[in-house]
């Protein structure tokens, strides 16, 4: 029994050792392959990090105008708040929000029956007074002739003069009252004071309005004023009657121009900004009140300045910087002072020299003294 068990153990030991001899070379090969793969990946990562592909651009010499750029918005140059001049019920609405109206155009009508009949009654009274005046004047002329011929007593002559004066006074009073009645009749019409667009209507059909009830707001579209604010330090650069330009969303291919006509004599104590207004003729009514605009005001000129693509300049905690490409493929970080923009280029006032190459695409990935390759 013991002999059988011993022979059985020997068989198992032989079988295990044989398996190990077979598996051991396989394990060694797998380990070597893994090591080579890791080494290759490591080399690729090191290689990619050491030679980041970038695009470069040469520092350009350009000339351009210097613009002061600020946001602004358009406002009506003329606004008319139109109120009722008579009390009564609104019987007709003619102009509604958004309608274009001319100066003197009727916008709404107040009930005018009472004013009409009062005016007509007074017209009749004036006609009667005029007839009485004509009679008194004719009588006075006749009595004057008779009085001069001593065919009429002084008392009768004085009576004729007195009757004429009374008739004249009555006629003049009637004419004055008729003038007021006609005005009351006209005042039942709510009319526009200026030409423009109905910005807001405050009355509706059937409303009873008192005297001086705000009924309409009309804004003129020609011209419009552009209001914007400039920093205190830039105020000396702008003057009245200078041309300024405005870009309005929705009109990407059109630049509007106007003239500065107002520079505030005081500044906002909190923002340290000065209010400026410019007048735009808006001849084609393209601009509307409350439109926002990007204002450009020419304040100088840069001749033969150093410019780089805007994408080359980065902003950090210590200010603006860029990377200069050297002949050995190493990039050097340089702090710069930026100036004005011209299309997609940015002026560099300080930090680069004529003819230097700067990193454009990839400038957000590279570091100082890093080796790069030029992408094709």
Tab-separated table of C-alpha atoms in Angstrom:
chain	number	residue	atom	x	y	z
A	1	UNK	CA	0.000	0.000	0.000
A	2	UNK	CA	2.784	2.392	0.912
A	3	UNK	CA	4.675	1.482	-2.263
A	4	UNK	CA	1.654	2.383	-4.412
A	5	UNK	CA	1.282	5.743	-2.666
A	6	UNK	CA	4.971	6.569	-3.191
A	7	UNK	CA	4.857	5.739	-6.875
A	8	UNK	CA	1.747	7.844	-7.255
A	9	UNK	CA	3.446	10.892	-5.648
A	10	UNK	CA	6.445	10.508	-7.936
A	11	UNK	CA	4.117	10.523	-10.913
A	12	UNK	CA	2.466	13.776	-9.821
A	13	UNK	CA	5.852	15.458	-9.129
A	14	UNK	CA	7.060	14.486	-12.561
A	15	UNK	CA	3.909	15.791	-14.172
A	16	UNK	CA	4.103	19.207	-12.377
A	17	UNK	CA	7.805	19.694	-13.090
A	18	UNK	CA	7.145	18.895	-16.754
A	19	UNK	CA	4.383	21.488	-16.906
A	20	UNK	CA	6.618	24.131	-15.332
A	21	UNK	CA	9.349	23.440	-17.853
A	22	UNK	CA	6.837	23.964	-20.656
A	23	UNK	CA	5.191	27.151	-19.177
A	24	UNK	CA	8.377	28.877	-18.051
A	25	UNK	CA	9.605	29.889	-21.554
A	26	UNK	CA	6.119	31.132	-22.407
A	27	UNK	CA	6.015	33.342	-19.273
A	28	UNK	CA	9.474	34.752	-20.051
A	29	UNK	CA	8.393	35.655	-23.603
A	30	UNK	CA	5.220	37.391	-22.322
A	31	UNK	CA	7.221	39.439	-19.795
A	32	UNK	CA	9.707	40.532	-22.472
A	33	UNK	CA	6.923	41.534	-24.886
A	34	UNK	CA	5.188	43.570	-22.166
A	35	UNK	CA	8.430	45.299	-21.236
A	36	UNK	CA	9.154	46.169	-24.860
A	37	UNK	CA	5.607	47.513	-25.340
A	38	UNK	CA	5.866	49.723	-22.248
A	39	UNK	CA	9.268	50.972	-23.360
A	40	UNK	CA	7.929	51.822	-26.818
A	41	UNK	CA	4.924	53.660	-25.371
A	42	UNK	CA	7.166	55.532	-22.989
A	43	UNK	CA	9.432	56.553	-25.867
A	44	UNK	CA	6.425	57.721	-27.894
A	45	UNK	CA	5.137	59.850	-25.000
A	46	UNK	CA	8.554	61.341	-24.346
A	47	UNK	CA	9.013	61.954	-28.059
A	48	UNK	CA	5.555	63.607	-28.392
A	49	UNK	CA	6.175	65.818	-25.380
A	50	UNK	CA	9.615	66.825	-26.553
A	51	UNK	CA	8.511	67.747	-30.064
A	52	UNK	CA	5.028	69.253	-29.931
A	53	UNK	CA	3.889	70.298	-33.436
A	54	UNK	CA	3.075	74.025	-33.632
A	55	UNK	CA	2.522	76.690	-36.263
A	56	UNK	CA	4.583	79.850	-36.307
A	57	UNK	CA	4.248	83.322	-37.785
A	58	UNK	CA	6.710	86.087	-38.447
A	59	UNK	CA	6.307	89.424	-36.663
A	60	UNK	CA	4.731	91.779	-39.211
A	61	UNK	CA	5.151	95.507	-39.712
A	62	UNK	CA	1.770	97.179	-40.243
A	63	UNK	CA	0.200	100.624	-40.077
A	64	UNK	CA	-3.312	101.260	-38.801
A	65	UNK	CA	-5.608	103.806	-37.229
A	66	UNK	CA	-6.032	103.757	-33.476
A	67	UNK	CA	-9.667	103.430	-32.429
A	68	UNK	CA	-11.262	103.969	-29.066
A	69	UNK	CA	-13.812	101.149	-28.739
A	70	UNK	CA	-16.756	101.324	-26.351
A	71	UNK	CA	-20.281	99.863	-26.214
A	72	UNK	CA	-23.183	102.234	-26.775
A	73	UNK	CA	-26.881	102.382	-27.559
A	74	UNK	CA	-29.161	104.488	-29.731
A	75	UNK	CA	-31.820	106.832	-28.360
A	76	UNK	CA	-34.413	109.062	-30.035
A	77	UNK	CA	-33.075	112.557	-30.601
A	78	UNK	CA	-36.646	113.881	-30.462
A	79	UNK	CA	-39.446	112.420	-28.341
A	80	UNK	CA	-42.971	113.848	-28.108
A	81	UNK	CA	-45.322	112.993	-25.248
A	82	UNK	CA	-48.734	113.864	-26.685
A	83	UNK	CA	-51.573	114.612	-24.275
A	84	UNK	CA	-55.269	115.336	-24.749
A	85	UNK	CA	-56.193	119.029	-24.816
A	86	UNK	CA	-59.873	118.413	-24.185
A	87	UNK	CA	-61.891	116.210	-21.839
A	88	UNK	CA	-64.235	113.594	-23.233
A	89	UNK	CA	-64.682	110.066	-24.508
A	90	UNK	CA	-62.384	108.554	-27.137
A	91	UNK	CA	-64.600	107.767	-30.137
A	92	UNK	CA	-61.947	106.873	-32.717
A	93	UNK	CA	-58.409	105.449	-32.651
A	94	UNK	CA	-56.448	106.175	-35.826
A	95	UNK	CA	-52.772	105.587	-34.977
A	96	UNK	CA	-51.515	102.442	-33.286
A	97	UNK	CA	-48.162	101.260	-31.943
A	98	UNK	CA	-45.514	101.123	-34.656
A	99	UNK	CA	-47.358	103.345	-37.146
A	100	UNK	CA	-45.386	106.072	-38.879
A	101	UNK	CA	-47.046	109.477	-38.444
A	102	UNK	CA	-46.334	112.990	-39.679
A	103	UNK	CA	-46.355	116.209	-37.700
A	104	UNK	CA	-49.949	117.458	-37.460
A	105	UNK	CA	-51.491	114.074	-38.283
A	106	UNK	CA	-54.598	113.092	-36.276
A	107	UNK	CA	-53.913	110.160	-33.950
A	108	UNK	CA	-57.268	109.847	-32.150
A	109	UNK	CA	-60.582	111.701	-31.844
A	110	UNK	CA	-62.447	112.723	-28.686
A	111	UNK	CA	-66.254	113.061	-28.803
A	112	UNK	CA	-66.757	116.480	-30.430
A	113	UNK	CA	-70.537	116.822	-30.808
A	114	UNK	CA	-70.944	119.300	-27.949
A	115	UNK	CA	-67.965	121.356	-29.116
A	116	UNK	CA	-69.354	121.349	-32.658
A	117	UNK	CA	-72.801	122.621	-31.700
A	118	UNK	CA	-71.316	125.229	-29.367
A	119	UNK	CA	-69.094	126.459	-32.186
A	120	UNK	CA	-71.989	126.582	-34.658
A	121	UNK	CA	-74.170	128.458	-32.179
A	122	UNK	CA	-71.452	131.016	-31.667
A	123	UNK	CA	-70.975	131.373	-35.425
A	124	UNK	CA	-74.666	132.318	-35.671
A	125	UNK	CA	-74.272	134.805	-32.836
A	126	UNK	CA	-71.312	136.375	-34.617
A	127	UNK	CA	-73.335	136.694	-37.820
A	128	UNK	CA	-76.101	138.472	-35.901
A	129	UNK	CA	-73.575	140.739	-34.235
A	130	UNK	CA	-72.027	141.498	-37.604
A	131	UNK	CA	-75.428	142.421	-39.049
A	132	UNK	CA	-76.135	144.644	-36.058
A	133	UNK	CA	-72.739	146.274	-36.476
A	134	UNK	CA	-73.418	146.902	-40.152
A	135	UNK	CA	-76.745	148.527	-39.297
A	136	UNK	CA	-75.215	150.657	-36.554
A	137	UNK	CA	-72.374	151.706	-38.850
A	138	UNK	CA	-74.809	152.676	-41.646
A	139	UNK	CA	-76.962	154.616	-39.193
A	140	UNK	CA	-73.925	156.435	-37.835
A	141	UNK	CA	-72.769	157.417	-41.328
A	142	UNK	CA	-76.221	158.772	-42.180
A	143	UNK	CA	-76.606	160.593	-38.860
A	144	UNK	CA	-73.130	162.081	-39.209
A	145	UNK	CA	-74.114	163.693	-42.517
A	146	UNK	CA	-77.367	164.975	-41.041
A	147	UNK	CA	-75.629	166.243	-37.929
A	148	UNK	CA	-73.087	168.193	-39.995
A	149	UNK	CA	-75.962	169.797	-41.905
A	150	UNK	CA	-77.559	170.587	-38.567
A	151	UNK	CA	-80.538	168.459	-39.479
A	152	UNK	CA	-80.025	166.163	-36.467
A	153	UNK	CA	-79.834	167.013	-32.808
A	154	UNK	CA	-76.706	166.346	-30.826
A	155	UNK	CA	-78.575	163.862	-28.656
A	156	UNK	CA	-79.617	161.754	-31.635
A	157	UNK	CA	-76.079	161.871	-33.011
A	158	UNK	CA	-74.597	160.761	-29.688
A	159	UNK	CA	-77.105	157.923	-29.572
A	160	UNK	CA	-75.999	156.743	-33.031
A	161	UNK	CA	-72.330	156.834	-31.961
A	162	UNK	CA	-73.121	154.891	-28.789
A	163	UNK	CA	-75.097	152.248	-30.681
A	164	UNK	CA	-72.216	151.780	-33.109
A	165	UNK	CA	-69.701	151.323	-30.299
A	166	UNK	CA	-71.974	148.795	-28.576
A	167	UNK	CA	-72.440	146.852	-31.820
A	168	UNK	CA	-68.688	146.861	-32.477
A	169	UNK	CA	-67.930	145.650	-28.944
A	170	UNK	CA	-70.566	142.944	-29.208
A	171	UNK	CA	-69.157	141.798	-32.533
A	172	UNK	CA	-65.565	141.706	-31.243
A	173	UNK	CA	-66.655	139.747	-28.163
A	174	UNK	CA	-68.520	137.288	-30.355
A	175	UNK	CA	-65.480	136.824	-32.606
A	176	UNK	CA	-63.287	136.162	-29.547
A	177	UNK	CA	-65.730	133.592	-28.191
A	178	UNK	CA	-65.942	131.961	-31.607
A	179	UNK	CA	-62.150	131.721	-31.699
A	180	UNK	CA	-62.195	129.904	-28.342
A	181	UNK	CA	-65.020	127.611	-29.454
A	182	UNK	CA	-63.141	126.734	-32.618
A	183	UNK	CA	-60.059	125.962	-30.530
A	184	UNK	CA	-62.151	123.717	-28.261
A	185	UNK	CA	-63.437	121.957	-31.361
A	186	UNK	CA	-59.906	121.468	-32.717
A	187	UNK	CA	-58.728	120.251	-29.327
A	188	UNK	CA	-60.995	117.223	-29.633
A	189	UNK	CA	-58.412	115.956	-32.133
A	190	UNK	CA	-55.266	114.386	-30.671
A	191	UNK	CA	-52.529	115.231	-33.188
A	192	UNK	CA	-48.843	114.366	-33.483
A	193	UNK	CA	-46.350	117.119	-32.736
A	194	UNK	CA	-43.493	115.549	-34.701
A	195	UNK	CA	-42.930	113.090	-37.530
A	196	UNK	CA	-41.874	109.661	-36.342
A	197	UNK	CA	-43.013	106.268	-35.071
A	198	UNK	CA	-45.756	105.704	-32.500
A	199	UNK	CA	-43.698	104.196	-29.692
A	200	UNK	CA	-46.542	103.794	-27.190
A	201	UNK	CA	-50.310	104.319	-27.150
A	202	UNK	CA	-51.857	104.936	-23.729
A	203	UNK	CA	-55.554	105.263	-24.661
A	204	UNK	CA	-58.210	102.893	-25.967
A	205	UNK	CA	-61.543	103.259	-27.696
A	206	UNK	CA	-64.253	104.311	-25.221
A	207	UNK	CA	-61.859	105.671	-22.586
A	208	UNK	CA	-62.846	108.904	-20.887
A	209	UNK	CA	-59.833	111.184	-20.849
A	210	UNK	CA	-59.378	114.363	-18.818
A	211	UNK	CA	-57.441	117.368	-20.050
A	212	UNK	CA	-53.678	116.705	-20.311
A	213	UNK	CA	-54.067	112.933	-20.249
A	214	UNK	CA	-50.932	111.319	-21.769
A	215	UNK	CA	-52.218	109.609	-24.906
A	216	UNK	CA	-49.279	108.828	-27.213
A	217	UNK	CA	-45.511	108.796	-27.266
A	218	UNK	CA	-43.982	109.440	-30.676
A	219	UNK	CA	-40.250	109.121	-31.346
A	220	UNK	CA	-38.390	110.548	-34.315
A	221	UNK	CA	-36.101	108.148	-36.194
A	222	UNK	CA	-34.278	110.887	-38.095
A	223	UNK	CA	-31.880	111.625	-36.600
A	224	UNK	CA	-30.977	109.287	-33.720
A	225	UNK	CA	-28.422	109.924	-31.017
A	226	UNK	CA	-25.831	107.379	-29.949
A	227	UNK	CA	-24.888	107.482	-26.282
A	228	UNK	CA	-21.720	105.887	-24.924
A	229	UNK	CA	-19.178	106.358	-22.139
A	230	UNK	CA	-15.407	106.798	-22.317
A	231	UNK	CA	-12.800	106.506	-19.544
A	232	UNK	CA	-11.548	109.703	-17.959
A	233	UNK	CA	-8.049	109.121	-19.365
A	234	UNK	CA	-9.389	109.021	-22.949
A	235	UNK	CA	-11.484	112.208	-22.815
A	236	UNK	CA	-8.655	114.479	-24.101
A	237	UNK	CA	-8.543	112.355	-27.284
A	238	UNK	CA	-12.106	113.171	-28.386
A	239	UNK	CA	-13.621	116.449	-29.595
A	240	UNK	CA	-16.995	117.760	-30.682
A	241	UNK	CA	-17.921	117.405	-34.374
A	242	UNK	CA	-15.501	114.485	-34.847
A	243	UNK	CA	-16.729	111.456	-36.784
A	244	UNK	CA	-17.418	108.226	-34.943
A	245	UNK	CA	-18.482	104.832	-36.293
A	246	UNK	CA	-20.980	102.268	-35.041
A	247	UNK	CA	-21.395	98.579	-35.854
A	248	UNK	CA	-24.912	97.257	-35.203
A	249	UNK	CA	-25.860	93.591	-34.899
A	250	UNK	CA	-27.928	92.506	-37.862
A	251	UNK	CA	-25.959	94.739	-40.238
A	252	UNK	CA	-22.627	92.912	-40.234
A	253	UNK	CA	-21.501	94.408	-43.552
A	254	UNK	CA	-22.541	97.988	-42.808
A	255	UNK	CA	-20.826	100.600	-40.650
A	256	UNK	CA	-22.852	103.657	-39.637
A	257	UNK	CA	-21.214	107.043	-39.110
A	258	UNK	CA	-22.183	110.077	-37.066
A	259	UNK	CA	-20.835	113.255	-35.486
A	260	UNK	CA	-20.090	113.864	-31.821
A	261	UNK	CA	-22.126	116.801	-30.545
A	262	UNK	CA	-22.017	116.449	-26.745
A	263	UNK	CA	-19.265	115.631	-24.236
A	264	UNK	CA	-20.466	115.782	-20.650
A	265	UNK	CA	-18.692	118.404	-18.523
A	266	UNK	CA	-18.811	116.038	-15.528
A	267	UNK	CA	-18.005	112.374	-14.997
A	268	UNK	CA	-19.630	109.564	-13.074
A	269	UNK	CA	-17.945	109.504	-9.667
A	270	UNK	CA	-18.377	105.736	-9.338
A	271	UNK	CA	-17.319	104.535	-12.798
A	272	UNK	CA	-14.984	107.456	-13.635
A	273	UNK	CA	-16.547	107.520	-17.107
A	274	UNK	CA	-17.723	110.500	-19.171
A	275	UNK	CA	-20.965	110.472	-21.171
A	276	UNK	CA	-20.663	111.238	-24.887
A	277	UNK	CA	-23.411	111.672	-27.517
A	278	UNK	CA	-23.183	111.501	-31.299
A	279	UNK	CA	-25.820	112.303	-33.902
A	280	UNK	CA	-26.601	109.757	-36.668
A	281	UNK	CA	-28.825	110.881	-39.562
A	282	UNK	CA	-30.330	107.387	-40.097
A	283	UNK	CA	-31.585	108.419	-43.530
A	284	UNK	CA	-32.895	104.922	-44.383
A	285	UNK	CA	-34.477	104.240	-40.964
A	286	UNK	CA	-32.320	101.119	-40.525
A	287	UNK	CA	-31.458	101.854	-36.907
A	288	UNK	CA	-34.124	101.776	-34.210
A	289	UNK	CA	-34.102	103.280	-30.699
A	290	UNK	CA	-32.502	101.046	-28.032
A	291	UNK	CA	-30.316	99.221	-30.595
A	292	UNK	CA	-26.937	98.363	-29.085
A	293	UNK	CA	-23.797	99.287	-31.008
A	294	UNK	CA	-20.036	98.810	-30.899
A	295	UNK	CA	-18.637	102.325	-31.124
A	296	UNK	CA	-15.302	103.025	-32.824
A	297	UNK	CA	-13.779	106.460	-32.472
A	298	UNK	CA	-10.518	107.227	-34.351
A	299	UNK	CA	-8.074	108.802	-31.901
A	300	UNK	CA	-4.650	108.288	-33.530
A	301	UNK	CA	-2.481	106.396	-36.019
A	302	UNK	CA	0.171	103.661	-35.708
A	303	UNK	CA	2.846	103.738	-38.404
A	304	UNK	CA	5.122	100.715	-38.963
A	305	UNK	CA	4.086	98.948	-35.768
A	306	UNK	CA	5.004	95.369	-34.815
A	307	UNK	CA	2.017	93.029	-35.110
A	308	UNK	CA	1.490	89.328	-34.369
A	309	UNK	CA	-1.595	87.091	-34.759
A	310	UNK	CA	-3.960	87.571	-31.840
A	311	UNK	CA	-3.942	83.800	-31.199
A	312	UNK	CA	-0.214	84.003	-30.391
A	313	UNK	CA	-0.739	86.175	-27.314
A	314	UNK	CA	-1.742	84.539	-24.042
A	315	UNK	CA	-2.805	86.164	-20.785
A	316	UNK	CA	-1.451	85.032	-17.431
A	317	UNK	CA	-1.365	86.231	-13.835
A	318	UNK	CA	1.528	88.572	-14.624
A	319	UNK	CA	0.078	89.925	-17.852
A	320	UNK	CA	0.311	89.098	-21.555
A	321	UNK	CA	2.995	86.812	-22.969
A	322	UNK	CA	3.881	84.823	-26.086
A	323	UNK	CA	6.423	82.226	-27.227
A	324	UNK	CA	9.253	83.046	-29.620
A	325	UNK	CA	10.544	80.208	-31.815
A	326	UNK	CA	14.345	79.879	-31.957
A	327	UNK	CA	16.441	78.223	-34.676
A	328	UNK	CA	17.214	75.197	-32.507
A	329	UNK	CA	13.506	74.381	-32.162
A	330	UNK	CA	13.313	75.676	-28.598
A	331	UNK	CA	10.588	78.205	-27.680
A	332	UNK	CA	11.218	81.085	-25.278
A	333	UNK	CA	8.454	82.733	-23.299
A	334	UNK	CA	8.407	86.542	-23.433
A	335	UNK	CA	6.239	89.001	-21.573
A	336	UNK	CA	4.752	91.608	-23.896
A	337	UNK	CA	2.765	94.833	-23.809
A	338	UNK	CA	-0.158	94.722	-26.250
A	339	UNK	CA	-1.551	97.684	-28.156
A	340	UNK	CA	-4.263	98.090	-30.765
A	341	UNK	CA	-5.779	95.455	-33.036
A	342	UNK	CA	-5.906	95.365	-36.832
A	343	UNK	CA	-8.155	92.639	-38.202
A	344	UNK	CA	-6.773	89.373	-36.746
A	345	UNK	CA	-3.466	90.950	-35.680
A	346	UNK	CA	-2.477	92.540	-32.378
A	347	UNK	CA	0.119	95.252	-31.953
A	348	UNK	CA	3.016	94.471	-29.621
A	349	UNK	CA	4.357	97.676	-28.126
A	350	UNK	CA	7.090	95.968	-26.124
A	351	UNK	CA	8.497	92.430	-25.999
A	352	UNK	CA	9.269	91.332	-29.571
A	353	UNK	CA	11.600	92.409	-32.347
A	354	UNK	CA	11.253	92.740	-36.087
A	355	UNK	CA	11.687	89.397	-37.897
A	356	UNK	CA	11.141	87.134	-34.866
A	357	UNK	CA	8.980	84.032	-35.185
A	358	UNK	CA	6.154	83.506	-32.707
A	359	UNK	CA	4.130	80.389	-31.913
A	360	UNK	CA	0.498	80.675	-33.013
A	361	UNK	CA	-1.293	77.335	-33.027
A	362	UNK	CA	-0.193	75.397	-29.968
A	363	UNK	CA	0.719	78.457	-27.911
A	364	UNK	CA	-1.675	77.259	-25.218
A	365	UNK	CA	0.152	73.911	-24.906
A	366	UNK	CA	3.861	74.753	-24.979
A	367	UNK	CA	6.064	75.801	-22.070
A	368	UNK	CA	9.163	77.925	-21.739
A	369	UNK	CA	12.345	76.271	-23.095
A	370	UNK	CA	10.346	73.398	-24.614
A	371	UNK	CA	11.389	71.801	-27.894
A	372	UNK	CA	8.785	71.889	-30.664
A	373	UNK	CA	8.436	70.972	-34.308
A	374	UNK	CA	6.820	73.038	-37.026
A	375	UNK	CA	3.581	71.451	-38.181
A	376	UNK	CA	3.221	70.950	-41.918
